[in-house]
N, CA, C and O atoms as a DFTB+ gen file, in Angstrom:
756 C
 N C O
     1  1      27.056      15.121     -12.700
     2  2      27.943      14.003     -12.924
     3  2      28.033      13.694     -14.415
     4  3      29.128      13.526     -14.953
     5  1      26.876      13.621     -15.086
     6  2      26.876      13.321     -16.514
     7  2      27.588      14.430     -17.300
     8  3      28.319      14.152     -18.250
     9  1      27.367      15.686     -16.896
    10  2      28.019      16.805     -17.567
    11  2      29.532      16.698     -17.407
    12  3      30.274      16.915     -18.365
    13  1      29.988      16.367     -16.212
    14  2      31.422      16.229     -15.965
    15  2      32.010      15.103     -16.804
    16  3      33.101      15.256     -17.352
    17  1      31.319      13.983     -16.916
    18  2      31.800      12.871     -17.724
    19  2      31.837      13.243     -19.203
    20  3      32.759      12.868     -19.928
    21  1      30.818      13.988     -19.639
    22  2      30.767      14.409     -21.030
    23  2      31.940      15.334     -21.366
    24  3      32.589      15.170     -22.398
    25  1      32.202      16.286     -20.507
    26  2      33.331      17.201     -20.708
    27  2      34.642      16.430     -20.673
    28  3      35.535      16.681     -21.483
    29  1      34.761      15.495     -19.741
    30  2      35.956      14.673     -19.628
    31  2      36.159      13.853     -20.904
    32  3      37.288      13.736     -21.380
    33  1      35.094      13.287     -21.462
    34  2      35.180      12.502     -22.696
    35  2      35.729      13.354     -23.841
    36  3      36.587      12.897     -24.597
    37  1      35.242      14.581     -23.972
    38  2      35.712      15.458     -25.046
    39  2      37.187      15.809     -24.852
    40  3      37.940      15.861     -25.824
    41  1      37.599      16.047     -23.633
    42  2      38.996      16.372     -23.344
    43  2      39.902      15.204     -23.720
    44  3      40.917      15.397     -24.390
    45  1      39.544      13.996     -23.293
    46  2      40.356      12.812     -23.587
    47  2      40.383      12.566     -25.090
    48  3      41.429      12.205     -25.630
    49  1      39.258      12.752     -25.780
    50  2      39.197      12.542     -27.235
    51  2      40.194      13.426     -27.948
    52  3      40.909      12.972     -28.842
    53  1      40.245      14.694     -27.554
    54  2      41.160      15.633     -28.200
    55  2      42.611      15.297     -27.858
    56  3      43.473      15.339     -28.736
    57  1      42.892      14.967     -26.602
    58  2      44.255      14.679     -26.164
    59  2      44.832      13.466     -26.887
    60  3      46.026      13.423     -27.184
    61  1      44.004      12.507     -27.160
    62  2      44.484      11.268     -27.767
    63  2      44.392      11.293     -29.289
    64  3      44.684      10.298     -29.952
    65  1      43.987      12.426     -29.832
    66  2      43.969      12.571     -31.284
    67  2      42.792      11.911     -31.969
    68  3      42.865      11.619     -33.163
    69  1      41.717      11.668     -31.254
    70  2      40.555      11.043     -31.870
    71  2      39.775      12.023     -32.745
    72  3      38.933      11.609     -33.541
    73  1      40.051      13.315     -32.602
    74  2      39.343      14.301     -33.402
    75  2      38.015      14.684     -32.779
    76  3      37.636      14.193     -31.715
    77  1      37.333      15.558     -33.456
    78  2      36.059      16.078     -32.961
    79  2      34.873      15.214     -33.363
    80  3      33.767      15.416     -32.860
    81  1      35.082      14.255     -34.262
    82  2      33.963      13.490     -34.794
    83  2      33.605      12.253     -33.984
    84  3      32.713      11.496     -34.368
    85  1      34.278      12.045     -32.891
    86  2      33.962      10.899     -32.043
    87  2      32.688      11.232     -31.257
    88  3      32.647      12.235     -30.545
    89  1      31.672      10.415     -31.378
    90  2      30.429      10.723     -30.656
    91  2      30.619      10.592     -29.140
    92  3      31.299       9.690     -28.650
    93  1      30.016      11.491     -28.450
    94  2      30.049      11.472     -26.990
    95  2      29.048      10.420     -26.515
    96  3      27.855      10.545     -26.792
    97  1      29.504       9.389     -25.808
    98  2      28.568       8.339     -25.394
    99  2      27.501       8.837     -24.421
   100  3      26.472       8.182     -24.255
   101  1      27.723       9.965     -23.787
   102  2      26.750      10.483     -22.827
   103  2      25.918      11.623     -23.394
   104  3      25.132      12.233     -22.669
   105  1      26.083      11.922     -24.700
   106  2      25.379      13.063     -25.276
   107  2      23.871      12.904     -25.191
   108  3      23.155      13.893     -25.031
   109  1      23.383      11.690     -25.296
   110  2      21.935      11.490     -25.243
   111  2      21.432      11.279     -23.811
   112  3      20.230      11.151     -23.575
   113  1      22.358      11.246     -22.877
   114  2      21.974      11.055     -21.479
   115  2      21.500      12.387     -20.910
   116  3      22.261      13.354     -20.921
   117  1      20.273      12.468     -20.415
   118  2      19.798      13.749     -19.885
   119  2      20.584      14.156     -18.650
   120  3      20.909      13.331     -17.796
   121  1      20.883      15.452     -18.576
   122  2      21.654      15.949     -17.441
   123  2      20.881      15.825     -16.141
   124  3      21.472      15.613     -15.082
   125  1      19.596      15.954     -16.214
   126  2      18.779      15.755     -15.010
   127  2      17.713      14.726     -15.342
   128  3      16.931      14.905     -16.276
   129  1      17.689      13.691     -14.602
   130  2      16.670      12.683     -14.792
   131  2      15.334      13.232     -14.293
   132  3      15.285      13.858     -13.234
   133  1      14.255      13.008     -15.036
   134  2      12.971      13.453     -14.519
   135  2      12.645      12.699     -13.236
   136  3      12.712      11.470     -13.190
   137  1      12.298      13.433     -12.219
   138  2      11.976      12.810     -10.935
   139  2      10.489      12.580     -10.858
   140  3       9.689      13.510     -10.955
   141  1      10.138      11.345     -10.683
   142  2       8.734      11.042     -10.469
   143  2       8.532      10.942      -8.975
   144  3       9.327      10.325      -8.266
   145  1       7.482      11.543      -8.513
   146  2       7.210      11.532      -7.079
   147  2       6.962      10.107      -6.617
   148  3       6.271       9.334      -7.281
   149  1       7.530       9.774      -5.477
   150  2       7.253       8.468      -4.905
   151  2       5.807       8.461      -4.465
   152  3       5.391       9.264      -3.630
   153  1       5.060       7.560      -5.027
   154  2       3.653       7.489      -4.694
   155  2       3.417       6.246      -3.863
   156  3       4.100       5.232      -4.008
   157  1       2.452       6.351      -3.006
   158  2       1.917       5.176      -2.342
   159  2       2.935       4.396      -1.515
   160  3       2.927       3.165      -1.528
   161  1       3.799       5.090      -0.805
   162  2       4.719       4.366       0.067
   163  2       4.153       4.268       1.473
   164  3       4.681       3.536       2.309
   165  1       3.082       5.004       1.734
   166  2       2.423       4.946       3.033
   167  2       0.979       5.408       2.860
   168  3       0.610       5.989       1.839
   169  1       0.185       5.140       3.872
   170  2      -1.209       5.567       3.826
   171  2      -1.298       7.088       3.803
   172  3      -0.444       7.781       4.356
   173  1      -2.327       7.586       3.166
   174  2      -2.584       9.016       3.184
   175  2      -3.508       9.344       4.368
   176  3      -3.881       8.445       5.121
   177  1      -3.873      10.598       4.536
   178  2      -4.707      11.005       5.676
   179  2      -6.025      10.237       5.709
   180  3      -6.440       9.755       6.763
   181  1      -6.677      10.125       4.561
   182  2      -7.982       9.478       4.504
   183  2      -7.880       7.985       4.824
   184  3      -8.714       7.452       5.556
   185  1      -6.870       7.310       4.285
   186  2      -6.682       5.886       4.580
   187  2      -6.346       5.675       6.051
   188  3      -6.829       4.725       6.668
   189  1      -5.531       6.547       6.612
   190  2      -5.192       6.445       8.037
   191  2      -6.427       6.629       8.906
   192  3      -6.598       5.925       9.901
   193  1      -7.288       7.572       8.537
   194  2      -8.525       7.792       9.278
   195  2      -9.399       6.536       9.235
   196  3      -9.998       6.162      10.243
   197  1      -9.471       5.890       8.074
   198  2     -10.277       4.670       7.939
   199  2      -9.702       3.537       8.782
   200  3     -10.455       2.763       9.373
   201  1      -8.381       3.433       8.845
   202  2      -7.760       2.389       9.670
   203  2      -8.036       2.627      11.151
   204  3      -8.339       1.689      11.889
   205  1      -7.932       3.867      11.580
   206  2      -8.229       4.186      12.978
   207  2      -9.680       3.870      13.307
   208  3      -9.975       3.423      14.415
   209  1     -10.591       4.095      12.362
   210  2     -12.010       3.777      12.567
   211  2     -12.227       2.264      12.707
   212  3     -13.220       1.830      13.290
   213  1     -11.302       1.470      12.173
   214  2     -11.375       0.004      12.307
   215  2     -10.746      -0.473      13.609
   216  3     -10.697      -1.674      13.874
   217  1     -10.271       0.447      14.409
   218  2      -9.673       0.072      15.683
   219  2      -8.202      -0.272      15.609
   220  3      -7.660      -0.854      16.549
   221  1      -7.548       0.070      14.523
   222  2      -6.109      -0.200      14.412
   223  2      -5.370       0.719      15.378
   224  3      -5.621       1.923      15.415
   225  1      -4.469       0.152      16.148
   226  2      -3.686       0.906      17.124
   227  2      -2.737       1.855      16.390
   228  3      -1.916       1.400      15.594
   229  1      -2.832       3.161      16.641
   230  2      -1.951       4.101      15.943
   231  2      -0.470       3.867      16.233
   232  3       0.383       4.258      15.437
   233  1      -0.159       3.239      17.354
   234  2       1.246       2.969      17.686
   235  2       1.867       1.910      16.777
   236  3       3.082       1.718      16.797
   237  1       1.040       1.214      15.974
   238  2       1.587       0.237      15.026
   239  2       2.065       0.913      13.747
   240  3       2.686       0.267      12.904
   241  1       1.783       2.207      13.592
   242  2       2.208       2.950      12.398
   243  2       3.719       3.118      12.416
   244  3       4.301       3.496      13.433
   245  1       4.336       2.839      11.298
   246  2       5.794       2.957      11.220
   247  2       6.238       4.278      10.601
   248  3       7.432       4.509      10.413
   249  1       5.278       5.139      10.285
   250  2       5.573       6.466       9.744
   251  2       4.533       7.433      10.286
   252  3       3.616       7.039      11.006
   253  1       4.688       8.700       9.933
   254  2       3.671       9.668      10.339
   255  2       3.577      10.784       9.317
   256  3       4.529      11.095       8.601
   257  1       2.389      11.373       9.278
   258  2       2.145      12.529       8.437
   259  2       2.255      13.769       9.306
   260  3       1.668      13.832      10.386
   261  1       3.003      14.748       8.835
   262  2       3.206      15.973       9.599
   263  2       1.979      16.874       9.451
   264  3       1.108      16.603       8.625
   265  1       1.906      17.944      10.247
   266  2       0.781      18.880      10.095
   267  2       0.704      19.498       8.696
   268  3      -0.357      19.965       8.282
   269  1       1.823      19.501       7.970
   270  2       1.846      20.051       6.609
   271  2       1.586      18.983       5.562
   272  3       1.797      19.205       4.370
   273  1       1.119      17.804       6.019
   274  2       0.770      16.671       5.157
   275  2       1.964      16.146       4.364
   276  3       1.813      15.707       3.224
   277  1       3.146      16.194       4.966
   278  2       4.317      15.559       4.381
   279  2       4.608      14.302       5.181
   280  3       4.277      14.211       6.363
   281  1       5.223      13.350       4.533
   282  2       5.486      12.066       5.158
   283  2       6.813      12.081       5.889
   284  3       7.829      12.512       5.343
   285  1       6.801      11.609       7.126
   286  2       8.024      11.438       7.899
   287  2       8.218       9.946       8.122
   288  3       7.268       9.232       8.444
   289  1       9.442       9.480       7.953
   290  2       9.715       8.059       8.153
   291  2       9.956       7.709       9.611
   292  3      10.274       6.566       9.939
   293  1       9.806       8.690      10.478
   294  2       9.890       8.406      11.907
   295  2       8.627       7.677      12.342
   296  3       7.538       8.003      11.870
   297  1       8.750       6.692      13.236
   298  2       7.548       6.015      13.726
   299  2       6.622       6.994      14.452
   300  3       7.076       7.932      15.108
   301  1       5.334       6.757      14.322
   302  2       4.335       7.622      14.934
   303  2       4.350       7.467      16.450
   304  3       4.509       6.363      16.970
   305  1       4.187       8.565      17.139
   306  2       4.047       8.579      18.601
   307  2       2.761       9.324      18.926
   308  3       2.552      10.442      18.455
   309  1       1.904       8.715      19.725
   310  2       0.612       9.322      20.060
   311  2       0.770      10.690      20.700
   312  3      -0.115      11.536      20.575
   313  1       1.883      10.919      21.385
   314  2       2.098      12.207      22.048
   315  2       2.142      13.357      21.047
   316  3       1.932      14.511      21.421
   317  1       2.410      13.057      19.789
   318  2       2.493      14.100      18.776
   319  2       1.139      14.451      18.162
   320  3       1.044      15.407      17.393
   321  1       0.092      13.694      18.487
   322  2      -1.206      13.931      17.850
   323  2      -1.766      15.310      18.184
   324  3      -2.462      15.910      17.365
   325  1      -1.467      15.819      19.382
   326  2      -1.976      17.150      19.726
   327  2      -1.257      18.257      18.959
   328  3      -1.701      19.405      18.979
   329  1      -0.160      17.933      18.288
   330  2       0.555      18.917      17.463
   331  2       0.222      18.766      15.976
   332  3       0.848      19.400      15.127
   333  1      -0.762      17.927      15.670
   334  2      -1.216      17.786      14.293
   335  2      -0.604      16.639      13.518
   336  3      -0.867      16.505      12.323
   337  1       0.199      15.811      14.154
   338  2       0.778      14.655      13.477
   339  2      -0.238      13.526      13.465
   340  3      -1.014      13.378      14.409
   341  1      -0.240      12.735      12.411
   342  2      -1.151      11.594      12.347
   343  2      -0.379      10.363      11.885
   344  3       0.635      10.487      11.197
   345  1      -0.854       9.176      12.261
   346  2      -0.139       7.952      11.896
   347  2      -0.224       7.667      10.398
   348  3      -1.187       8.042       9.730
   349  1       0.791       7.004       9.899
   350  2       0.825       6.530       8.515
   351  2       1.486       5.154       8.524
   352  3       2.454       4.920       9.249
   353  1       0.955       4.260       7.718
   354  2       1.456       2.892       7.668
   355  2       2.046       2.607       6.296
   356  3       1.451       2.944       5.273
   357  1       3.220       1.984       6.280
   358  2       3.807       1.505       5.030
   359  2       3.092       0.209       4.644
   360  3       2.332      -0.349       5.436
   361  1       3.338      -0.258       3.436
   362  2       2.729      -1.512       3.000
   363  2       3.154      -2.669       3.900
   364  3       2.328      -3.509       4.260
   365  1       4.426      -2.720       4.263
   366  2       4.887      -3.825       5.120
   367  2       4.229      -3.774       6.490
   368  3       3.896      -4.819       7.048
   369  1       4.034      -2.578       7.045
   370  2       3.353      -2.472       8.341
   371  2       1.893      -2.887       8.221
   372  3       1.354      -3.518       9.131
   373  1       1.247      -2.543       7.113
   374  2      -0.151      -2.943       6.906
   375  2      -0.273      -4.458       6.790
   376  3      -1.191      -5.057       7.350
   377  1       0.652      -5.069       6.067
   378  2       0.590      -6.525       5.923
   379  2       0.788      -7.224       7.260
   380  3       0.246      -8.307       7.483
   381  1       1.559      -6.612       8.148
   382  2       1.727      -7.170       9.496
   383  2       0.425      -7.123      10.288
   384  3       0.221      -7.938      11.188
   385  1      -0.457      -6.182       9.967
   386  2      -1.735      -6.071      10.671
   387  2      -2.722      -7.156      10.267
   388  3      -3.559      -7.567      11.070
   389  1      -2.626      -7.618       9.032
   390  2      -3.559      -8.637       8.554
   391  2      -3.287      -9.972       9.228
   392  3      -2.134     -10.319       9.485
   393  1      -4.348     -10.723       9.515
   394  2      -4.107     -12.076      10.022
   395  2      -3.403     -12.903       8.952
   396  3      -3.775     -12.868       7.779
   397  1      -2.390     -13.642       9.367
   398  2      -1.609     -14.434       8.407
   399  2      -2.433     -15.578       7.828
   400  3      -2.257     -15.963       6.672
   401  1      -3.330     -16.112       8.643
   402  2      -4.224     -17.165       8.167
   403  2      -5.520     -17.103       8.963
   404  3      -5.562     -16.584      10.079
   405  1      -6.556     -17.636       8.373
   406  2      -7.874     -17.687       9.013
   407  2      -8.421     -19.099       8.889
   408  3      -8.245     -19.756       7.863
   409  1      -9.090     -19.560       9.944
   410  2      -9.742     -20.873       9.931
   411  2     -11.222     -20.685      10.200
   412  3     -11.624     -20.312      11.302
   413  1     -12.018     -20.943       9.196
   414  2     -13.479     -20.863       9.307
   415  2     -13.958     -19.562       9.941
   416  3     -14.840     -19.568      10.799
   417  1     -13.375     -18.457       9.516
   418  2     -13.811     -17.152      10.003
   419  2     -15.102     -16.783       9.263
   420  3     -15.086     -16.612       8.044
   421  1     -16.215     -16.660       9.990
   422  2     -17.489     -16.381       9.319
   423  2     -17.563     -14.926       8.841
   424  3     -17.106     -14.009       9.523
   425  1     -18.137     -14.740       7.679
   426  2     -18.370     -13.384       7.216
   427  2     -19.769     -13.260       6.637
   428  3     -20.247     -14.145       5.926
   429  1     -20.410     -12.156       6.953
   430  2     -21.764     -11.877       6.485
   431  2     -21.827     -10.560       5.729
   432  3     -22.889     -10.154       5.258
   433  1     -20.685      -9.898       5.617
   434  2     -20.611      -8.636       4.884
   435  2     -19.576      -8.787       3.777
   436  3     -18.626      -9.559       3.902
   437  1     -19.769      -8.049       2.702
   438  2     -18.904      -8.179       1.549
   439  2     -18.940      -6.938       0.696
   440  3     -19.728      -6.022       0.933
   441  1     -18.071      -6.918      -0.308
   442  2     -18.133      -5.914      -1.363
   443  2     -18.955      -6.552      -2.476
   444  3     -18.483      -7.434      -3.192
   445  1     -20.181      -6.091      -2.602
   446  2     -21.101      -6.709      -3.557
   447  2     -20.578      -6.586      -4.987
   448  3     -19.948      -5.592      -5.346
   449  1     -20.850      -7.615      -5.801
   450  2     -20.423      -7.548      -7.194
   451  2     -21.227      -6.495      -7.954
   452  3     -22.336      -6.138      -7.557
   453  1     -20.665      -6.018      -9.025
   454  2     -21.323      -5.095      -9.953
   455  2     -21.633      -3.737      -9.332
   456  3     -22.561      -3.057      -9.770
   457  1     -20.873      -3.336      -8.325
   458  2     -21.001      -1.995      -7.778
   459  2     -19.775      -1.196      -8.192
   460  3     -18.684      -1.743      -8.353
   461  1     -19.968       0.093      -8.359
   462  2     -18.846       0.944      -8.744
   463  2     -18.032       1.417      -7.547
   464  3     -16.858       1.756      -7.690
   465  1     -18.643       1.440      -6.376
   466  2     -17.934       1.921      -5.191
   467  2     -17.540       0.739      -4.307
   468  3     -17.852      -0.416      -4.600
   469  1     -16.854       1.059      -3.232
   470  2     -16.394       0.023      -2.313
   471  2     -17.198       0.072      -1.021
   472  3     -16.629       0.118       0.070
   473  1     -18.517       0.060      -1.146
   474  2     -19.390       0.062       0.024
   475  2     -19.602      -1.369       0.499
   476  3     -19.931      -2.261      -0.282
   477  1     -19.408      -1.562       1.790
   478  2     -19.605      -2.886       2.367
   479  2     -21.097      -3.079       2.581
   480  3     -21.771      -2.212       3.137
   481  1     -21.610      -4.223       2.134
   482  2     -23.036      -4.498       2.292
   483  2     -23.236      -5.897       2.859
   484  3     -22.313      -6.712       2.879
   485  1     -24.457      -6.162       3.319
   486  2     -24.788      -7.463       3.912
   487  2     -24.934      -8.518       2.828
   488  3     -25.458      -8.259       1.744
   489  1     -24.459      -9.708       3.148
   490  2     -24.647     -10.865       2.270
   491  2     -25.972     -11.531       2.628
   492  3     -26.487     -11.357       3.733
   493  1     -26.511     -12.285       1.698
   494  2     -27.746     -13.029       1.972
   495  2     -27.485     -14.233       2.864
   496  3     -28.348     -14.625       3.650
   497  1     -26.299     -14.823       2.747
   498  2     -25.968     -15.984       3.556
   499  2     -24.534     -15.871       4.052
   500  3     -23.742     -15.086       3.530
   501  1     -24.210     -16.668       5.071
   502  2     -22.882     -16.607       5.680
   503  2     -21.882     -17.415       4.869
   504  3     -22.206     -18.484       4.351
   505  1     -20.678     -16.901       4.763
   506  2     -19.582     -17.623       4.137
   507  2     -18.448     -17.740       5.150
   508  3     -18.568     -17.268       6.281
   509  1     -17.353     -18.370       4.743
   510  2     -16.225     -18.557       5.651
   511  2     -14.926     -18.219       4.955
   512  3     -14.742     -18.479       3.766
   513  1     -14.027     -17.630       5.732
   514  2     -12.684     -17.349       5.246
   515  2     -11.742     -18.396       5.827
   516  3     -11.757     -18.669       7.027
   517  1     -10.939     -18.966       4.970
   518  2      -9.954     -19.963       5.366
   519  2      -8.670     -19.719       4.595
   520  3      -8.694     -19.187       3.485
   521  1      -7.571     -20.102       5.174
   522  2      -6.319     -20.106       4.426
   523  2      -5.387     -18.964       4.761
   524  3      -5.640     -18.148       5.647
   525  1      -4.300     -18.942       4.016
   526  2      -3.227     -17.970       4.203
   527  2      -3.545     -16.691       3.433
   528  3      -4.194     -16.725       2.388
   529  1      -3.077     -15.561       3.968
   530  2      -3.260     -14.296       3.277
   531  2      -2.307     -14.228       2.086
   532  3      -1.166     -14.686       2.160
   533  1      -2.796     -13.647       0.981
   534  2      -1.972     -13.462      -0.208
   535  2      -2.228     -12.063      -0.751
   536  3      -3.373     -11.625      -0.857
   537  1      -1.166     -11.380      -1.086
   538  2      -1.244     -10.117      -1.815
   539  2      -0.700     -10.412      -3.194
   540  3       0.443     -10.847      -3.335
   541  1      -1.508     -10.180      -4.214
   542  2      -1.022     -10.437      -5.555
   543  2      -1.516      -9.371      -6.523
   544  3      -2.445      -8.622      -6.224
   545  1      -0.876      -9.317      -7.690
   546  2      -1.179      -8.339      -8.714
   547  2      -1.700      -9.089      -9.937
   548  3      -1.040      -9.993     -10.451
   549  1      -2.889      -8.705     -10.398
   550  2      -3.478      -9.371     -11.547
   551  2      -4.366      -8.393     -12.298
   552  3      -5.151      -7.665     -11.689
   553  1      -4.245      -8.375     -13.601
   554  2      -5.063      -7.516     -14.460
   555  2      -5.020      -6.057     -14.026
   556  3      -6.043      -5.373     -14.046
   557  1      -3.846      -5.578     -13.634
   558  2      -3.665      -4.173     -13.292
   559  2      -4.136      -3.784     -11.906
   560  3      -4.203      -2.596     -11.589
   561  1      -4.468      -4.773     -11.061
   562  2      -4.944      -4.459      -9.712
   563  2      -4.255      -5.353      -8.691
   564  3      -3.934      -6.513      -8.952
   565  1      -4.042      -4.761      -7.513
   566  2      -3.552      -5.507      -6.355
   567  2      -4.756      -6.066      -5.628
   568  3      -5.779      -5.391      -5.514
   569  1      -4.652      -7.285      -5.135
   570  2      -5.761      -7.898      -4.418
   571  2      -5.250      -8.624      -3.180
   572  3      -4.144      -9.163      -3.163
   573  1      -6.077      -8.624      -2.155
   574  2      -5.817      -9.409      -0.944
   575  2      -6.727     -10.619      -1.028
   576  3      -7.925     -10.491      -1.285
   577  1      -6.162     -11.779      -0.814
   578  2      -6.935     -12.999      -0.985
   579  2      -6.679     -13.965       0.155
   580  3      -5.536     -14.199       0.547
   581  1      -7.738     -14.512       0.670
   582  2      -7.737     -15.713       1.501
   583  2      -8.541     -16.702       0.663
   584  3      -8.855     -16.407      -0.490
   585  1      -8.872     -17.835       1.196
   586  2      -9.813     -18.698       0.493
   587  2     -11.201     -18.199       0.890
   588  3     -11.715     -18.550       1.952
   589  1     -11.794     -17.389       0.042
   590  2     -13.080     -16.754       0.341
   591  2     -14.192     -17.724      -0.035
   592  3     -14.891     -17.518      -1.027
   593  1     -14.356     -18.790       0.764
   594  2     -15.352     -19.823       0.496
   595  2     -16.754     -19.208       0.486
   596  3     -17.174     -18.586       1.462
   597  1     -17.446     -19.382      -0.587
   598  2     -18.795     -18.843      -0.689
   599  2     -18.827     -17.360      -0.995
   600  3     -19.886     -16.733      -0.968
   601  1     -17.665     -16.801      -1.287
   602  2     -17.575     -15.361      -1.534
   603  2     -17.784     -15.114      -3.014
   604  3     -16.938     -15.470      -3.835
   605  1     -18.899     -14.510      -3.353
   606  2     -19.185     -14.232      -4.748
   607  2     -19.050     -12.742      -5.052
   608  3     -19.317     -12.311      -6.174
   609  1     -18.641     -11.960      -4.067
   610  2     -18.456     -10.527      -4.256
   611  2     -17.089     -10.242      -4.843
   612  3     -16.466     -11.112      -5.450
   613  1     -16.632      -9.022      -4.659
   614  2     -15.326      -8.624      -5.163
   615  2     -14.285      -8.761      -4.067
   616  3     -14.547      -8.446      -2.906
   617  1     -13.105      -9.232      -4.440
   618  2     -11.992      -9.249      -3.500
   619  2     -11.576      -7.806      -3.231
   620  3     -11.723      -6.950      -4.104
   621  1     -11.057      -7.523      -2.029
   622  2     -10.499      -6.191      -1.789
   623  2      -9.352      -5.953      -2.767
   624  3      -8.316      -6.613      -2.683
   625  1      -9.536      -5.010      -3.697
   626  2      -8.530      -4.801      -4.731
   627  2      -8.498      -3.347      -5.164
   628  3      -9.484      -2.618      -5.060
   629  1      -7.337      -2.951      -5.651
   630  2      -7.137      -1.578      -6.098
   631  2      -5.893      -1.519      -6.968
   632  3      -5.060      -2.425      -6.937
   633  1      -5.772      -0.453      -7.740
   634  2      -4.534      -0.214      -8.484
   635  2      -3.409       0.154      -7.530
   636  3      -2.237       0.105      -7.903
   637  1      -3.754       0.519      -6.311
   638  2      -2.809       0.906      -5.267
   639  2      -2.754      -0.226      -4.240
   640  3      -3.778      -0.559      -3.643
   641  1      -1.594      -0.813      -4.025
   642  2      -1.471      -1.946      -3.101
   643  2      -1.874      -1.572      -1.682
   644  3      -2.469      -2.387      -0.977
   645  1      -1.562      -0.358      -1.254
   646  2      -1.920       0.070       0.100
   647  2      -3.434       0.159       0.244
   648  3      -3.986      -0.261       1.261
   649  1      -4.107       0.702      -0.761
   650  2      -5.572       0.787      -0.719
   651  2      -6.193      -0.603      -0.675
   652  3      -7.199      -0.800       0.007
   653  1      -5.620      -1.574      -1.388
   654  2      -6.141      -2.940      -1.358
   655  2      -6.086      -3.515       0.059
   656  3      -7.027      -4.174       0.501
   657  1      -4.984      -3.265       0.766
   658  2      -4.864      -3.773       2.143
   659  2      -5.845      -3.038       3.060
   660  3      -6.460      -3.663       3.924
   661  1      -6.000      -1.731       2.888
   662  2      -6.954      -0.973       3.710
   663  2      -8.368      -1.505       3.484
   664  3      -9.125      -1.659       4.442
   665  1      -8.734      -1.786       2.240
   666  2     -10.056      -2.361       1.947
   667  2     -10.231      -3.714       2.628
   668  3     -11.305      -4.009       3.150
   669  1      -9.188      -4.535       2.626
   670  2      -9.260      -5.845       3.287
   671  2      -9.431      -5.686       4.795
   672  3     -10.209      -6.413       5.412
   673  1      -8.710      -4.743       5.387
   674  2      -8.843      -4.505       6.831
   675  2     -10.256      -4.031       7.157
   676  3     -10.843      -4.472       8.145
   677  1     -10.805      -3.141       6.339
   678  2     -12.175      -2.670       6.568
   679  2     -13.179      -3.816       6.458
   680  3     -14.120      -3.894       7.249
   681  1     -12.985      -4.702       5.487
   682  2     -13.895      -5.831       5.319
   683  2     -13.796      -6.798       6.493
   684  3     -14.818      -7.250       7.008
   685  1     -12.595      -7.115       6.914
   686  2     -12.428      -7.994       8.075
   687  2     -13.032      -7.362       9.329
   688  3     -13.707      -8.039      10.104
   689  1     -12.790      -6.074       9.528
   690  2     -13.334      -5.372      10.693
   691  2     -14.869      -5.392      10.674
   692  3     -15.496      -5.627      11.707
   693  1     -15.465      -5.151       9.525
   694  2     -16.927      -5.133       9.439
   695  2     -17.527      -6.504       9.722
   696  3     -18.693      -6.614      10.100
   697  1     -16.718      -7.552       9.535
   698  2     -17.172      -8.903       9.835
   699  2     -16.790      -9.355      11.240
   700  3     -16.968     -10.522      11.587
   701  1     -16.266      -8.439      12.045
   702  2     -16.010      -8.744      13.442
   703  2     -14.611      -9.168      13.792
   704  3     -14.377      -9.599      14.921
   705  1     -13.662      -9.066      12.875
   706  2     -12.288      -9.435      13.227
   707  2     -11.742      -8.424      14.216
   708  3     -11.866      -7.216      14.014
   709  1     -11.135      -8.921      15.290
   710  2     -10.572      -8.066      16.340
   711  2      -9.085      -7.870      16.076
   712  3      -8.285      -8.786      16.268
   713  1      -8.723      -6.681      15.640
   714  2      -7.317      -6.397      15.336
   715  2      -6.485      -6.155      16.592
   716  3      -5.263      -6.030      16.504
   717  1      -7.121      -6.088      17.749
   718  2      -6.383      -5.943      19.012
   719  2      -5.907      -7.290      19.540
   720  3      -4.982      -7.347      20.349
   721  1      -6.529      -8.366      19.089
   722  2      -6.166      -9.695      19.528
   723  2      -5.791     -10.505      18.294
   724  3      -6.664     -11.104      17.665
   725  1      -4.515     -10.536      17.936
   726  2      -4.109     -11.244      16.723
   727  2      -4.582     -12.698      16.733
   728  3      -4.585     -13.370      17.765
   729  1      -4.976     -13.152      15.555
   730  2      -5.438     -14.527      15.339
   731  2      -6.681     -14.858      16.142
   732  3      -6.958     -16.032      16.387
   733  1      -7.434     -13.854      16.555
   734  2      -8.681     -14.082      17.273
   735  2      -9.772     -13.269      16.616
   736  3      -9.503     -12.327      15.871
   737  1     -10.981     -13.634      16.892
   738  2     -12.102     -12.865      16.362
   739  2     -12.942     -12.354      17.509
   740  3     -12.941     -12.925      18.599
   741  1     -13.653     -11.285      17.260
   742  2     -14.549     -10.783      18.285
   743  2     -15.994     -11.087      17.915
   744  3     -16.920     -10.508      18.484
   745  1     -16.188     -11.996      16.960
   746  2     -17.528     -12.391      16.546
   747  2     -18.178     -13.159      17.681
   748  3     -17.578     -14.081      18.233
   749  1     -19.378     -12.793      18.026
   750  2     -20.106     -13.520      19.067
   751  2     -20.479     -14.890      18.556
   752  3     -20.991     -15.045      17.448
   753  1     -20.216     -15.873      19.377
   754  2     -20.542     -17.259      18.976
   755  2     -21.982     -17.558      19.270
   756  3     -22.449     -18.666      19.007
């Protein structure tokens, strides 16, 4: 398209007597724009495996990974799992999995401060989660936030928004949140 416009500009310039010295406005426009791969539009194989380990229903996946590890925007169907297809979740589908709000949800596990990895560990005392879920970007990282009362560890966060949500789901699951029963917990009273 740019090449055609550039050629057209030169033709019109000559026809109208503008001469050869008229700069081509598209001369600096690259004929092919560099294509950057779309990154992080859905969970990868490892993130999907972690979500399934948390008890997330694979039928909630709005995409799927093919046996060749390419992303398909078709919704996942469990019947395809025997052919090597696996579920993949977009960011919007992942956010739908998170509880929209929590009221005094007890937590005894956390991402301890001053650790380099994202290993969930036991807290010394119980804290409570309250409030509405928030996904926000700060200091180069995406974070999932509720009101983490008494939470002195690290918020589930990553440079990748999808990874931040997966970390939050893993943390909620480790604290007994039941993702099969929305707005309910499976914590024993």
